Amino acid sequence: MKVRKAVIPAAGWGTRFLPITRAYPKELLPLITKPLIQVAVEEVVASGIEEVIIVVAEECCFIQEYFQSAPELNALLTQKGENHLAKEMCRLERLAHISYVTQVERLGLGHAVLTARDAVGDEPFAVILPDDVVDASEPALLQMMKIFHDYGSSVLGVVDVDTPDIQRYGVIRPESVKPCVHKVLALVEKPTPAAAPSQLGIVGRYILTPQIFDAIAATGPGRGGEIQLTDALSILLQSQPIYALEFCGKRFDAGNPLGWLEAQVALGLKHHEYGDALRQKLRQII
Ligand code: G1P
């Protein structure tokens, strides 16, 4: 079955980016010239998905405003001869069919996904977390969709994580199926390094079967008192297989200041417009 919809949770507190996130959703933090959430929507679209459901904390917030059409601004840009910018604004407004659901209580990632249940319906869907940025020649989500089509089961995007960092991730116990593809035998949310079943951490990319919704509904509070998606996946695993893909590409944790800075520099150096100049400036600084 085709994956037609993607859910983007964007209602978290963004505590690792306080104080900025007191007033501003972390999903709108810039990555060179675009906010993280646009980068995520572009990955979704490049993977062949046209319907995006964004889970927001409030009915009217900066994220809705960002994707809203702005005819006055576009007219002004055209009038001023800024045709390139006007074209880019129109592209942004037409990027995808975006709808919003509100997560009134912020009870965790699993709960955010459950909030999108009615909007998704009874079909497989993708989940993408905007603060996990992946630089890949083939979008990570698209690579995972191919595995979904091969196996017809949920697929998690995983990367090899350094031991001290493992406690920031949902971690799988893998059984190798073929290079980079694993059958998931068990999952643990944010284990200590000693308790981690492997070094493979889930990084903000999921293709899920709709049965995940019942599993989330049956999930009690876990780590940090939140309804964890990883715990719901453990429940789902009791009734259907789950696979994990070590996708090709470089992943950045743009959800914390250091990882965000690393992503700016690494992707900035590759940027068609600013890359060369940034390289020169960095040489002067270092
Ligand atoms: C969430 C998930 C975790 C996953 C991580 C990826 O954690 O709960 O399983 O590994 O995203 O970024 P968070 O970073 O929101 O605490």
GROMACS .gro file of C-alpha atoms and ligand atoms in nm, residues 16 26 109-110 129 131-132 157 166 168-171 188-190 201-206 226-230 233 251 253, ligand 1:
model
   46
   16ARG     CA    1   1.722   2.197   2.467
   26LYS     CA    2   1.221   2.497   1.755
  109LEU     CA    3   0.595   1.189   2.098
  110GLY     CA    4   0.362   0.887   2.104
  129LEU     CA    5   1.105   1.472   1.328
  131ASP     CA    6   1.526   1.829   1.437
  132ASP     CA    7   1.680   1.514   1.290
  157GLY     CA    8   1.533   0.483   1.045
  166ILE     CA    9   2.282   0.619   2.330
  168ARG     CA   10   1.917   1.005   2.410
  169TYR     CA   11   1.757   0.757   2.170
  170GLY     CA   12   1.507   0.481   2.124
  171VAL     CA   13   1.736   0.180   2.072
  188VAL     CA   14   1.409   0.040   2.462
  189GLU     CA   15   1.354   0.413   2.501
  190LYS     CA   16   1.664   0.599   2.617
  201GLY     CA   17   1.937   0.446   1.773
  202ILE     CA   18   1.614   0.556   1.605
  203VAL     CA   19   1.657   0.894   1.443
  204GLY     CA   20   1.333   1.071   1.366
  205ARG     CA   21   1.222   0.871   1.062
  206TYR     CA   22   0.941   0.616   1.085
  226GLU     CA   23   0.562   1.078   2.857
  227ILE     CA   24   0.371   0.852   2.618
  228GLN     CA   25   0.665   0.723   2.417
  229LEU     CA   26   0.640   0.610   2.055
  230THR     CA   27   0.917   0.357   2.124
  233LEU     CA   28   0.636   0.011   1.896
  251ARG     CA   29   2.238   1.265   1.005
  253ASP     CA   30   2.096   1.623   1.559
  287G1P     C1   31   1.259   1.102   2.033
  287G1P     C2   32   1.222   0.955   2.052
  287G1P     C3   33   1.346   0.868   2.050
  287G1P     C4   34   1.424   0.893   1.922
  287G1P     C5   35   1.456   1.042   1.910
  287G1P     C6   36   1.523   1.073   1.777
  287G1P     O1   37   1.328   1.146   2.148
  287G1P     O2   38   1.152   0.940   2.172
  287G1P     O3   39   1.309   0.733   2.056
  287G1P     O4   40   1.543   0.816   1.923
  287G1P     O5   41   1.338   1.121   1.917
  287G1P     O6   42   1.563   1.206   1.770
  287G1P     P1   43   1.349   1.302   2.182
  287G1P     O7   44   1.471   1.345   2.106
  287G1P     O8   45   1.225   1.373   2.138
  287G1P     O9   46   1.370   1.307   2.330
   0.00000   0.00000   0.00000
